[in-house]
mmCIF file of C-alpha atoms in Angstrom:
data_model
loop_
_atom_site.group_PDB
_atom_site.id
_atom_site.type_symbol
_atom_site.label_atom_id
_atom_site.label_comp_id
_atom_site.label_asym_id
_atom_site.label_seq_id
_atom_site.Cartn_x
_atom_site.Cartn_y
_atom_site.Cartn_z
ATOM 1 C CA MET A 1 -11.634 7.185 -13.927
ATOM 2 C CA SER A 2 -14.148 4.641 -15.643
ATOM 3 C CA LYS A 3 -14.013 1.126 -14.240
ATOM 4 C CA ASP A 4 -13.408 0.090 -18.096
ATOM 5 C CA GLN A 5 -10.002 2.189 -17.863
ATOM 6 C CA ILE A 6 -8.961 0.905 -14.109
ATOM 7 C CA ARG A 7 -9.699 -2.412 -15.405
ATOM 8 C CA ASN A 8 -7.028 -2.223 -18.528
ATOM 9 C CA TRP A 9 -4.726 -0.749 -16.418
ATOM 10 C CA LEU A 10 -4.720 -3.754 -13.845
ATOM 11 C CA ASN A 11 -3.985 -5.878 -16.858
ATOM 12 C CA ILE A 12 -1.292 -4.322 -18.221
ATOM 13 C CA ILE A 13 -0.074 -4.192 -14.862
ATOM 14 C CA PHE A 14 -0.715 -7.628 -14.234
ATOM 15 C CA MET A 15 0.970 -9.276 -17.869
ATOM 16 C CA ILE A 16 4.636 -6.647 -17.195
ATOM 17 C CA GLY A 17 4.812 -8.079 -13.710
ATOM 18 C CA ALA A 18 3.973 -11.414 -15.295
ATOM 19 C CA VAL A 19 6.925 -11.476 -17.397
ATOM 20 C CA VAL A 20 9.001 -10.190 -14.999
ATOM 21 C CA GLY A 21 8.342 -12.710 -12.757
ATOM 22 C CA VAL A 22 8.522 -15.712 -14.566
ATOM 23 C CA ILE A 23 11.645 -14.306 -16.432
ATOM 24 C CA LEU A 24 12.854 -13.621 -13.116
ATOM 25 C CA PHE A 25 11.824 -16.894 -11.740
ATOM 26 C CA LEU A 26 13.542 -18.726 -14.315
ATOM 27 C CA SER A 27 16.972 -17.695 -13.541
ATOM 28 C CA LYS A 28 19.550 -19.447 -12.205
ATOM 29 C CA ASN A 29 20.096 -17.550 -8.367
ATOM 30 C CA GLU A 30 18.055 -18.721 -5.412
ATOM 31 C CA GLU A 31 17.978 -15.171 -4.514
ATOM 32 C CA ARG A 32 16.047 -13.995 -7.644
ATOM 33 C CA HIS A 33 14.526 -17.075 -8.636
ATOM 34 C CA MET A 34 12.383 -16.277 -5.141
ATOM 35 C CA LEU A 35 11.491 -12.190 -5.768
ATOM 36 C CA GLY A 36 10.437 -14.028 -9.428
ATOM 37 C CA LEU A 37 7.917 -16.026 -7.468
ATOM 38 C CA TYR A 38 6.994 -13.094 -4.966
ATOM 39 C CA ILE A 39 6.492 -10.988 -8.331
ATOM 40 C CA ILE A 40 4.451 -13.743 -10.004
ATOM 41 C CA LEU A 41 2.073 -14.076 -6.798
ATOM 42 C CA CYS A 42 1.911 -10.064 -6.330
ATOM 43 C CA SER A 43 0.739 -10.276 -10.155
ATOM 44 C CA MET A 44 -2.107 -12.585 -9.463
ATOM 45 C CA VAL A 45 -3.022 -10.310 -6.649
ATOM 46 C CA VAL A 46 -3.956 -7.854 -9.185
ATOM 47 C CA LYS A 47 -5.384 -10.319 -11.424
ATOM 48 C CA ILE A 48 -7.944 -11.241 -9.138
ATOM 49 C CA ALA A 49 -8.778 -7.236 -8.082
ATOM 50 C CA GLU A 50 -9.620 -6.956 -12.080
ATOM 51 C CA SER A 51 -11.726 -10.358 -12.552
ATOM 52 C CA SER A 52 -13.506 -8.600 -9.248
ATOM 53 C CA LEU A 53 -13.762 -5.360 -10.655
ATOM 54 C CA ARG A 54 -15.474 -7.490 -14.232
ATOM 55 C CA MET A 55 -17.812 -9.503 -11.417
ATOM 56 C CA PHE A 56 -19.299 -6.616 -9.703
ATOM 57 C CA LYS A 57 -20.777 -4.342 -12.902
#
């Protein structure tokens, strides 16, 4: 796999995680609220990894 393909997959994972995380974060259930927050934080880690691949060519 090339770096571009890896970056594309990481972006897809980030976008799916961010959408799912926001949906859960905005739910009224307190447990889902915290789960959504954790998913958003993990998605941000994936985005930072993708950004670092872009910076260090």
